[in-house]
Structures are given as C-alpha cells and as structure tokens.
Amino acid sequence: MGHTGQIKFTDHPLKYYALLLAYTGAGFHGWQDQANALTVQATLRTAWHELTGEDLHFQGSSRTDAGVSARGHVSNFATRSAIPPDRLPRALNAYLPDTIRVRDIKAVTPDFNARHKACGKLYVYRFFNHQSGSALLAHLTCHLPQKLDLVAMQEVADYLCGDHDFTAFMDQGSVVRKTLRRLDRLEIIPDPQSPVLNMVCLGPAFLYHQVRILAGTLSYVGQGKLDLGAVQEALLQKNRKILGKTMPAQGLCLERVFYPQPVFGGDGLDDYQVLVQADRSSLWQQIRLV
C-alpha cells in the first residue's frame, strides 16, 4: 500500500458517494476509530488522504467489533475530488492493504446516511463444525467440534423470529434504550460441501453482540445444553446469564446492508423481502463463502 503521485483535490463542488467495502476483520480493532488502535475506518481515511490530499469522514453503516469481517459494509462521504467515480475503486484499492477492498462506489444524494437510512442487515455467523479446526478458515469461522442437533437449533431459531425484547441477547456496554427488536429470519444452513455451518440473520437492526449471543445460544441448543423452554424463560426474565456465551468475533460477517431504494443493486427493501421469503437453497447461494 502507499503510492507516489498523489492526485490533489480541487475546488470542485462537493460530490456525495456511497462506498461498498469488504474486509477481513483479523488485524483490525473493528470499523470505528479508536485511539492507538488500527481500525478499518482510519485505514480507509489514510488511504484517501494519500490518494487525494483530502481529509474526509466516512460514515459507516455498522461499527463491527474487532475481528468481525464484512463483505458488504457501506459508508458514505462527501468529496471535492475530481476523480471519476468509476475510477475510484481501483485508485483507492492501490492505497489499501489487501485485507480491505473497495467493491464499488456510487453517487448518492446529500441526505444519504449509510447508518440511519439502512432498513435491513444480513449477518452470517459461521461455525467450522468438525473435530479438527480449519487453518485456512480460522479467521472467518469459529471452531465447534461437537456434534449438533440441527433440528433443535432451527426450532429455537424459528421461535426467536418476530418481535421480542432482546435484552437477554445484549451484552453490557451498550447505551441503547430500546431493546425491542425484530428478527425477520434466523436460519441454520449447513454447507453441503464442507463442515461450515452458517447461522443466517436478517433484521432491521441488532443490539450490541446480539448476533454473537444468538450464535452462542443456538450452539448450546445444538449441544443439548439449552432447550426452547430455557430460551423462552431468558427472554421473559431478560436474563443474559441463562443463555449461551458470546461467540468469538471471527465467525461473524456483515454480508449486506439494505436501503429503501437500491444503492449498489440487490440491496433495496424489495431485495431484502425476497431474502426473508427465499427458500433455503436460494438463501444459501447468497451467503456461501465461494
């Protein structure tokens, strides 16, 4: 990363863009800027400055914790750079490490906000369900060697869909006041060609560590450590201690963010509803690793 021949920004009018980003979480302390820590946001901002000379703020759709990866993180920014948008992904990627890739950049209206305009998110938590872990997928999956009851896991997953007070599925450290959330789909999908087991989550918004606690809870259900009754009791009592552990960050990936109108294609509200209703085979095609 790092090239000479900086393309200086000009006094052109402000232009507004949305940026579609993929990154591997390993090695980064999440998306959000942190003092004395390497983050995706800071790395992106540094790369932009090296490319154009501008100092920009990138508003992210999701903060993503340290170690969490993304295939479809969205951010927005305003720039005076004269670089055409169709050239920006390749130009910016030249200044970024290989673990961060700009997939696309689209012009948006000035009022577009990647975080506040989002109407849905697709997350996948991936287990490597085999006696031996995977060296090649260690940064994208969580090793879970135990034999799992997938039927029991899906039964609890189905129960958790809909509107619930998910206080029991939120770790301490969040300042959010509203804990009522809606899960539109929670699906357990095995990879037919590998030991990877996918927990697919679709919802408008999630609480702090909610998806990782869902993964821990369903893994406990699969191992016979929890049952549907215990999960129901935890929800009713808002008792975090009843449920499974918060699973490690490396198994989690932000796959896609959805908006009322498509931004990059396939990410509109209608596309979101299609995924909520899609059969398992179609959903699997959307979330498979390769």
mmCIF file of C-alpha atoms in Angstrom:
data_model
loop_
_atom_site.group_PDB
_atom_site.id
_atom_site.type_symbol
_atom_site.label_atom_id
_atom_site.label_comp_id
_atom_site.label_asym_id
_atom_site.label_seq_id
_atom_site.Cartn_x
_atom_site.Cartn_y
_atom_site.Cartn_z
ATOM 1 C CA MET A 1 0.000 0.000 0.000
ATOM 2 C CA GLY A 2 1.133 3.596 -0.487
ATOM 3 C CA HIS A 3 1.994 5.112 -3.850
ATOM 4 C CA THR A 4 3.558 8.325 -5.029
ATOM 5 C CA GLY A 5 1.905 10.752 -7.435
ATOM 6 C CA GLN A 6 -0.877 11.992 -5.172
ATOM 7 C CA ILE A 7 -3.963 13.230 -7.018
ATOM 8 C CA LYS A 8 -4.737 16.554 -5.344
ATOM 9 C CA PHE A 9 -8.313 17.502 -4.612
ATOM 10 C CA THR A 10 -9.648 20.637 -6.222
ATOM 11 C CA ASP A 11 -12.199 23.349 -5.587
ATOM 12 C CA HIS A 12 -14.855 21.357 -7.428
ATOM 13 C CA PRO A 13 -18.325 21.261 -5.841
ATOM 14 C CA LEU A 14 -18.956 18.630 -3.221
ATOM 15 C CA LYS A 15 -19.965 15.245 -4.571
ATOM 16 C CA TYR A 16 -21.667 12.629 -2.422
ATOM 17 C CA TYR A 17 -20.851 8.943 -2.635
ATOM 18 C CA ALA A 18 -21.664 5.619 -1.035
ATOM 19 C CA LEU A 19 -18.826 3.122 -0.756
ATOM 20 C CA LEU A 20 -19.215 -0.676 -0.686
ATOM 21 C CA LEU A 21 -16.389 -2.301 1.238
ATOM 22 C CA ALA A 22 -15.180 -5.811 2.026
ATOM 23 C CA TYR A 23 -12.593 -6.508 4.696
ATOM 24 C CA THR A 24 -11.137 -9.259 6.811
ATOM 25 C CA GLY A 25 -11.575 -8.450 10.479
ATOM 26 C CA ALA A 26 -8.380 -10.130 11.643
ATOM 27 C CA GLY A 27 -5.790 -7.496 12.461
ATOM 28 C CA PHE A 28 -8.278 -4.648 12.855
ATOM 29 C CA HIS A 29 -9.912 -3.319 16.021
ATOM 30 C CA GLY A 30 -13.222 -3.029 14.230
ATOM 31 C CA TRP A 31 -14.554 -0.327 11.908
ATOM 32 C CA GLN A 32 -14.794 2.626 14.296
ATOM 33 C CA ASP A 33 -11.851 4.938 15.005
ATOM 34 C CA GLN A 34 -10.036 4.182 18.254
ATOM 35 C CA ALA A 35 -7.064 5.847 19.847
ATOM 36 C CA ASN A 36 -3.850 3.861 19.401
ATOM 37 C CA ALA A 37 -5.583 1.019 17.546
ATOM 38 C CA LEU A 38 -5.685 0.010 13.887
ATOM 39 C CA THR A 39 -9.231 0.277 12.522
ATOM 40 C CA VAL A 40 -10.813 -0.055 9.110
ATOM 41 C CA GLN A 41 -12.178 3.493 9.191
ATOM 42 C CA ALA A 42 -8.780 5.014 9.993
ATOM 43 C CA THR A 43 -7.041 2.905 7.346
ATOM 44 C CA LEU A 44 -9.596 3.974 4.753
ATOM 45 C CA ARG A 45 -9.248 7.616 5.685
ATOM 46 C CA THR A 46 -5.449 7.445 5.471
ATOM 47 C CA ALA A 47 -5.638 5.800 2.049
ATOM 48 C CA TRP A 48 -7.982 8.503 0.791
ATOM 49 C CA HIS A 49 -5.653 11.222 2.028
ATOM 50 C CA GLU A 50 -2.699 9.581 0.288
ATOM 51 C CA LEU A 51 -4.708 9.364 -2.942
ATOM 52 C CA THR A 52 -6.259 12.845 -2.992
ATOM 53 C CA GLY A 53 -4.854 15.001 -0.197
ATOM 54 C CA GLU A 54 -8.317 15.328 1.351
ATOM 55 C CA ASP A 55 -9.144 14.602 4.967
ATOM 56 C CA LEU A 56 -12.588 13.011 4.979
ATOM 57 C CA HIS A 57 -15.058 11.470 7.381
ATOM 58 C CA PHE A 58 -16.546 8.128 6.319
ATOM 59 C CA GLN A 59 -19.927 7.469 7.954
ATOM 60 C CA GLY A 60 -20.243 3.715 8.393
ATOM 61 C CA SER A 61 -23.385 1.613 8.281
ATOM 62 C CA SER A 62 -22.111 -0.619 11.080
ATOM 63 C CA ARG A 63 -19.273 -0.303 13.558
ATOM 64 C CA THR A 64 -18.364 -4.033 13.552
ATOM 65 C CA ASP A 65 -16.300 -5.216 16.518
ATOM 66 C CA ALA A 66 -12.633 -6.140 16.476
ATOM 67 C CA GLY A 67 -12.165 -9.307 14.425
ATOM 68 C CA VAL A 68 -15.523 -9.101 12.623
ATOM 69 C CA SER A 69 -15.336 -9.277 8.828
ATOM 70 C CA ALA A 70 -17.562 -7.755 6.158
ATOM 71 C CA ARG A 71 -18.433 -8.466 2.544
ATOM 72 C CA GLY A 72 -20.914 -5.632 2.200
ATOM 73 C CA HIS A 73 -20.111 -2.803 4.610
ATOM 74 C CA VAL A 74 -21.482 0.539 3.370
ATOM 75 C CA SER A 75 -20.231 4.008 4.213
ATOM 76 C CA ASN A 76 -20.868 7.454 2.776
ATOM 77 C CA PHE A 77 -18.685 10.511 2.297
ATOM 78 C CA ALA A 78 -18.536 13.885 0.560
ATOM 79 C CA THR A 79 -15.564 14.875 -1.580
ATOM 80 C CA ARG A 80 -14.287 17.611 -3.881
ATOM 81 C CA SER A 81 -12.014 15.206 -5.710
ATOM 82 C CA ALA A 82 -12.272 15.292 -9.490
ATOM 83 C CA ILE A 83 -11.567 11.565 -9.853
ATOM 84 C CA PRO A 84 -14.475 9.959 -11.773
ATOM 85 C CA PRO A 85 -16.434 7.510 -9.606
ATOM 86 C CA ASP A 86 -15.796 4.623 -11.993
ATOM 87 C CA ARG A 87 -12.053 5.062 -11.411
ATOM 88 C CA LEU A 88 -12.234 5.474 -7.652
ATOM 89 C CA PRO A 89 -12.403 1.801 -6.565
ATOM 90 C CA ARG A 90 -9.263 0.817 -8.431
ATOM 91 C CA ALA A 91 -7.452 4.009 -7.451
ATOM 92 C CA LEU A 92 -8.309 3.713 -3.762
ATOM 93 C CA ASN A 93 -7.542 -0.014 -3.611
ATOM 94 C CA ALA A 94 -3.993 0.790 -4.693
ATOM 95 C CA TYR A 95 -3.523 2.576 -1.357
ATOM 96 C CA LEU A 96 -5.267 -0.006 0.812
ATOM 97 C CA PRO A 97 -3.927 -3.261 2.268
ATOM 98 C CA ASP A 98 -5.085 -6.485 0.624
ATOM 99 C CA THR A 99 -7.342 -7.158 3.627
ATOM 100 C CA ILE A 100 -9.557 -4.196 2.658
ATOM 101 C CA ARG A 101 -11.129 -3.946 -0.793
ATOM 102 C CA VAL A 102 -13.392 -1.289 -2.252
ATOM 103 C CA ARG A 103 -16.008 -3.209 -4.211
ATOM 104 C CA ASP A 104 -17.960 -0.278 -5.628
ATOM 105 C CA ILE A 105 -18.664 3.449 -5.286
ATOM 106 C CA LYS A 106 -21.961 5.080 -6.293
ATOM 107 C CA ALA A 107 -23.189 8.659 -6.339
ATOM 108 C CA VAL A 108 -25.904 9.358 -3.765
ATOM 109 C CA THR A 109 -27.988 12.321 -2.669
ATOM 110 C CA PRO A 110 -26.628 14.676 0.034
ATOM 111 C CA ASP A 111 -29.103 13.325 2.603
ATOM 112 C CA PHE A 112 -27.934 9.715 2.260
ATOM 113 C CA ASN A 113 -26.606 8.337 5.536
ATOM 114 C CA ALA A 114 -25.275 4.785 5.444
ATOM 115 C CA ARG A 115 -26.211 4.140 9.047
ATOM 116 C CA HIS A 116 -29.508 5.943 9.550
ATOM 117 C CA LYS A 117 -31.000 5.140 6.137
ATOM 118 C CA ALA A 118 -30.393 1.385 6.479
ATOM 119 C CA CYS A 119 -33.588 -0.652 6.690
ATOM 120 C CA GLY A 120 -32.112 -4.124 6.999
ATOM 121 C CA LYS A 121 -28.909 -6.083 7.536
ATOM 122 C CA LEU A 122 -27.773 -9.566 6.641
ATOM 123 C CA TYR A 123 -25.282 -11.154 9.024
ATOM 124 C CA VAL A 124 -23.856 -14.665 8.912
ATOM 125 C CA TYR A 125 -22.119 -16.416 11.783
ATOM 126 C CA ARG A 126 -20.053 -19.366 10.570
ATOM 127 C CA PHE A 127 -19.020 -22.403 12.625
ATOM 128 C CA PHE A 128 -16.427 -24.896 11.453
ATOM 129 C CA ASN A 129 -18.240 -27.966 12.732
ATOM 130 C CA HIS A 130 -15.566 -30.642 12.594
ATOM 131 C CA GLN A 131 -13.296 -32.424 15.046
ATOM 132 C CA SER A 132 -10.320 -30.550 13.603
ATOM 133 C CA GLY A 133 -10.399 -26.824 13.021
ATOM 134 C CA SER A 134 -9.578 -25.187 9.708
ATOM 135 C CA ALA A 135 -6.258 -23.388 9.326
ATOM 136 C CA LEU A 136 -7.393 -21.687 6.118
ATOM 137 C CA LEU A 137 -10.731 -20.503 7.515
ATOM 138 C CA ALA A 138 -9.589 -19.771 11.073
ATOM 139 C CA HIS A 139 -10.126 -16.020 10.599
ATOM 140 C CA LEU A 140 -13.650 -16.477 9.162
ATOM 141 C CA THR A 141 -15.129 -19.302 11.252
ATOM 142 C CA CYS A 142 -15.421 -20.375 14.863
ATOM 143 C CA HIS A 143 -14.305 -23.933 15.563
ATOM 144 C CA LEU A 144 -17.109 -26.002 17.090
ATOM 145 C CA PRO A 145 -16.171 -29.708 17.191
ATOM 146 C CA GLN A 146 -19.273 -31.055 18.969
ATOM 147 C CA LYS A 147 -21.977 -32.929 17.112
ATOM 148 C CA LEU A 148 -25.028 -30.667 16.827
ATOM 149 C CA ASP A 149 -28.783 -31.243 16.732
ATOM 150 C CA LEU A 150 -29.679 -29.009 13.792
ATOM 151 C CA VAL A 151 -33.405 -29.677 14.131
ATOM 152 C CA ALA A 152 -33.432 -28.387 17.720
ATOM 153 C CA MET A 153 -31.353 -25.378 16.702
ATOM 154 C CA GLN A 154 -33.784 -24.457 13.935
ATOM 155 C CA GLU A 155 -36.770 -24.876 16.246
ATOM 156 C CA VAL A 156 -35.353 -22.279 18.631
ATOM 157 C CA ALA A 157 -34.277 -20.083 15.723
ATOM 158 C CA ASP A 158 -37.833 -20.063 14.396
ATOM 159 C CA TYR A 159 -39.169 -19.099 17.828
ATOM 160 C CA LEU A 160 -36.785 -16.153 18.038
ATOM 161 C CA CYS A 161 -38.056 -14.675 14.773
ATOM 162 C CA GLY A 162 -40.529 -11.837 15.086
ATOM 163 C CA ASP A 163 -40.702 -9.024 17.645
ATOM 164 C CA HIS A 164 -39.098 -9.611 21.041
ATOM 165 C CA ASP A 165 -37.460 -7.688 23.827
ATOM 166 C CA PHE A 166 -33.937 -8.999 23.239
ATOM 167 C CA THR A 167 -32.396 -7.626 26.445
ATOM 168 C CA ALA A 168 -31.184 -11.143 27.290
ATOM 169 C CA PHE A 169 -29.301 -11.182 23.970
ATOM 170 C CA MET A 170 -27.398 -7.955 24.636
ATOM 171 C CA ASP A 171 -24.041 -7.666 26.372
ATOM 172 C CA GLN A 172 -23.211 -4.909 28.821
ATOM 173 C CA GLY A 173 -21.555 -1.865 27.341
ATOM 174 C CA SER A 174 -24.423 -0.637 25.182
ATOM 175 C CA VAL A 175 -26.175 2.664 25.857
ATOM 176 C CA VAL A 176 -29.209 1.770 23.751
ATOM 177 C CA ARG A 177 -32.541 2.369 25.466
ATOM 178 C CA LYS A 178 -34.837 0.484 23.102
ATOM 179 C CA THR A 179 -34.288 -3.259 23.346
ATOM 180 C CA LEU A 180 -37.325 -4.307 21.327
ATOM 181 C CA ARG A 181 -36.023 -5.726 18.062
ATOM 182 C CA ARG A 182 -37.407 -7.737 15.161
ATOM 183 C CA LEU A 183 -35.739 -10.754 13.644
ATOM 184 C CA ASP A 184 -37.158 -11.385 10.184
ATOM 185 C CA ARG A 185 -35.239 -14.607 9.613
ATOM 186 C CA LEU A 186 -32.852 -16.815 11.581
ATOM 187 C CA GLU A 187 -31.788 -19.845 9.590
ATOM 188 C CA ILE A 188 -29.317 -22.680 10.178
ATOM 189 C CA ILE A 189 -27.808 -23.732 6.836
ATOM 190 C CA PRO A 190 -25.045 -26.358 6.554
ATOM 191 C CA ASP A 191 -22.582 -26.015 3.713
ATOM 192 C CA PRO A 192 -23.262 -29.143 1.593
ATOM 193 C CA GLN A 193 -19.610 -29.377 0.572
ATOM 194 C CA SER A 194 -17.725 -28.539 3.772
ATOM 195 C CA PRO A 195 -18.052 -28.637 7.591
ATOM 196 C CA VAL A 196 -19.045 -24.958 7.667
ATOM 197 C CA LEU A 197 -22.374 -24.371 9.419
ATOM 198 C CA ASN A 198 -23.995 -20.994 8.719
ATOM 199 C CA MET A 199 -26.312 -19.101 11.048
ATOM 200 C CA VAL A 200 -28.054 -16.541 8.835
ATOM 201 C CA CYS A 201 -29.645 -13.465 10.444
ATOM 202 C CA LEU A 202 -31.894 -10.931 8.747
ATOM 203 C CA GLY A 203 -33.252 -7.984 10.690
ATOM 204 C CA PRO A 204 -33.660 -4.197 10.602
ATOM 205 C CA ALA A 205 -31.199 -3.581 13.458
ATOM 206 C CA PHE A 206 -29.326 -5.506 16.125
ATOM 207 C CA LEU A 207 -28.281 -4.940 19.720
ATOM 208 C CA TYR A 208 -24.697 -4.998 20.998
ATOM 209 C CA HIS A 209 -23.293 -8.510 20.385
ATOM 210 C CA GLN A 210 -26.804 -9.798 19.635
ATOM 211 C CA VAL A 211 -25.791 -11.947 16.668
ATOM 212 C CA ARG A 212 -22.830 -13.445 18.535
ATOM 213 C CA ILE A 213 -25.075 -14.270 21.511
ATOM 214 C CA LEU A 214 -27.627 -15.817 19.161
ATOM 215 C CA ALA A 215 -24.799 -17.961 17.794
ATOM 216 C CA GLY A 216 -23.704 -18.978 21.287
ATOM 217 C CA THR A 217 -27.259 -19.758 22.356
ATOM 218 C CA LEU A 218 -28.063 -21.862 19.284
ATOM 219 C CA SER A 219 -24.751 -23.715 19.629
ATOM 220 C CA TYR A 220 -25.730 -24.594 23.217
ATOM 221 C CA VAL A 221 -29.117 -25.760 21.979
ATOM 222 C CA GLY A 222 -27.414 -27.925 19.381
ATOM 223 C CA GLN A 223 -25.245 -29.498 22.097
ATOM 224 C CA GLY A 224 -28.218 -30.142 24.396
ATOM 225 C CA LYS A 225 -27.119 -27.569 26.975
ATOM 226 C CA LEU A 226 -30.220 -25.391 26.415
ATOM 227 C CA ASP A 227 -33.722 -26.046 25.170
ATOM 228 C CA LEU A 228 -36.597 -23.945 23.871
ATOM 229 C CA GLY A 229 -38.080 -23.538 27.347
ATOM 230 C CA ALA A 230 -34.858 -22.077 28.720
ATOM 231 C CA VAL A 231 -34.632 -19.593 25.869
ATOM 232 C CA GLN A 232 -38.247 -18.562 26.399
ATOM 233 C CA GLU A 233 -37.566 -18.049 30.112
ATOM 234 C CA ALA A 234 -34.472 -15.955 29.381
ATOM 235 C CA LEU A 235 -36.432 -13.683 27.062
ATOM 236 C CA LEU A 236 -39.234 -13.288 29.609
ATOM 237 C CA GLN A 237 -36.874 -12.582 32.517
ATOM 238 C CA LYS A 238 -34.439 -10.526 30.384
ATOM 239 C CA ASN A 239 -31.761 -12.760 31.876
ATOM 240 C CA ARG A 240 -28.499 -12.828 29.944
ATOM 241 C CA LYS A 241 -26.984 -15.449 32.270
ATOM 242 C CA ILE A 242 -29.391 -18.190 31.157
ATOM 243 C CA LEU A 243 -28.251 -18.097 27.546
ATOM 244 C CA GLY A 244 -25.149 -19.252 25.706
ATOM 245 C CA LYS A 245 -21.853 -17.403 25.640
ATOM 246 C CA THR A 246 -20.945 -14.561 23.316
ATOM 247 C CA MET A 247 -19.185 -16.354 20.480
ATOM 248 C CA PRO A 248 -15.796 -15.147 19.174
ATOM 249 C CA ALA A 249 -15.806 -12.290 16.687
ATOM 250 C CA GLN A 250 -14.020 -14.071 13.855
ATOM 251 C CA GLY A 251 -17.050 -16.179 12.958
ATOM 252 C CA LEU A 252 -19.193 -13.119 12.242
ATOM 253 C CA CYS A 253 -19.501 -11.404 8.874
ATOM 254 C CA LEU A 254 -21.639 -8.457 7.783
ATOM 255 C CA GLU A 255 -22.820 -9.671 4.398
ATOM 256 C CA ARG A 256 -25.071 -6.891 3.164
ATOM 257 C CA VAL A 257 -26.851 -3.702 4.192
ATOM 258 C CA PHE A 258 -30.221 -2.819 2.668
ATOM 259 C CA TYR A 259 -31.836 0.547 1.939
ATOM 260 C CA PRO A 260 -35.338 1.690 0.946
ATOM 261 C CA GLN A 261 -34.069 2.144 -2.615
ATOM 262 C CA PRO A 262 -31.182 0.105 -4.097
ATOM 263 C CA VAL A 263 -27.763 1.736 -3.909
ATOM 264 C CA PHE A 264 -25.427 -0.843 -5.440
ATOM 265 C CA GLY A 265 -28.039 -3.215 -6.854
ATOM 266 C CA GLY A 266 -29.647 -6.094 -4.980
ATOM 267 C CA ASP A 267 -29.694 -4.094 -1.750
ATOM 268 C CA GLY A 268 -33.122 -2.456 -1.816
ATOM 269 C CA LEU A 269 -36.043 -3.117 0.508
ATOM 270 C CA ASP A 270 -37.653 -5.371 -2.094
ATOM 271 C CA ASP A 271 -34.435 -7.405 -2.294
ATOM 272 C CA TYR A 272 -34.452 -7.715 1.482
ATOM 273 C CA GLN A 273 -38.015 -9.041 1.498
ATOM 274 C CA VAL A 274 -37.095 -11.557 -1.195
ATOM 275 C CA LEU A 275 -34.341 -12.944 1.052
ATOM 276 C CA VAL A 276 -36.690 -13.118 4.028
ATOM 277 C CA GLN A 277 -39.063 -15.290 1.983
ATOM 278 C CA ALA A 278 -36.495 -17.178 -0.125
ATOM 279 C CA ASP A 279 -36.163 -20.951 0.068
ATOM 280 C CA ARG A 280 -33.077 -22.289 1.805
ATOM 281 C CA SER A 281 -31.319 -23.120 -1.443
ATOM 282 C CA SER A 282 -31.680 -19.568 -2.754
ATOM 283 C CA LEU A 283 -30.600 -18.096 0.568
ATOM 284 C CA TRP A 284 -27.572 -20.381 0.614
ATOM 285 C CA GLN A 285 -26.471 -19.072 -2.784
ATOM 286 C CA GLN A 286 -26.445 -15.561 -1.342
ATOM 287 C CA ILE A 287 -24.222 -16.350 1.655
ATOM 288 C CA ARG A 288 -21.839 -19.077 0.501
ATOM 289 C CA LEU A 289 -18.185 -18.282 1.040
ATOM 290 C CA VAL A 290 -17.115 -19.047 -2.535
#
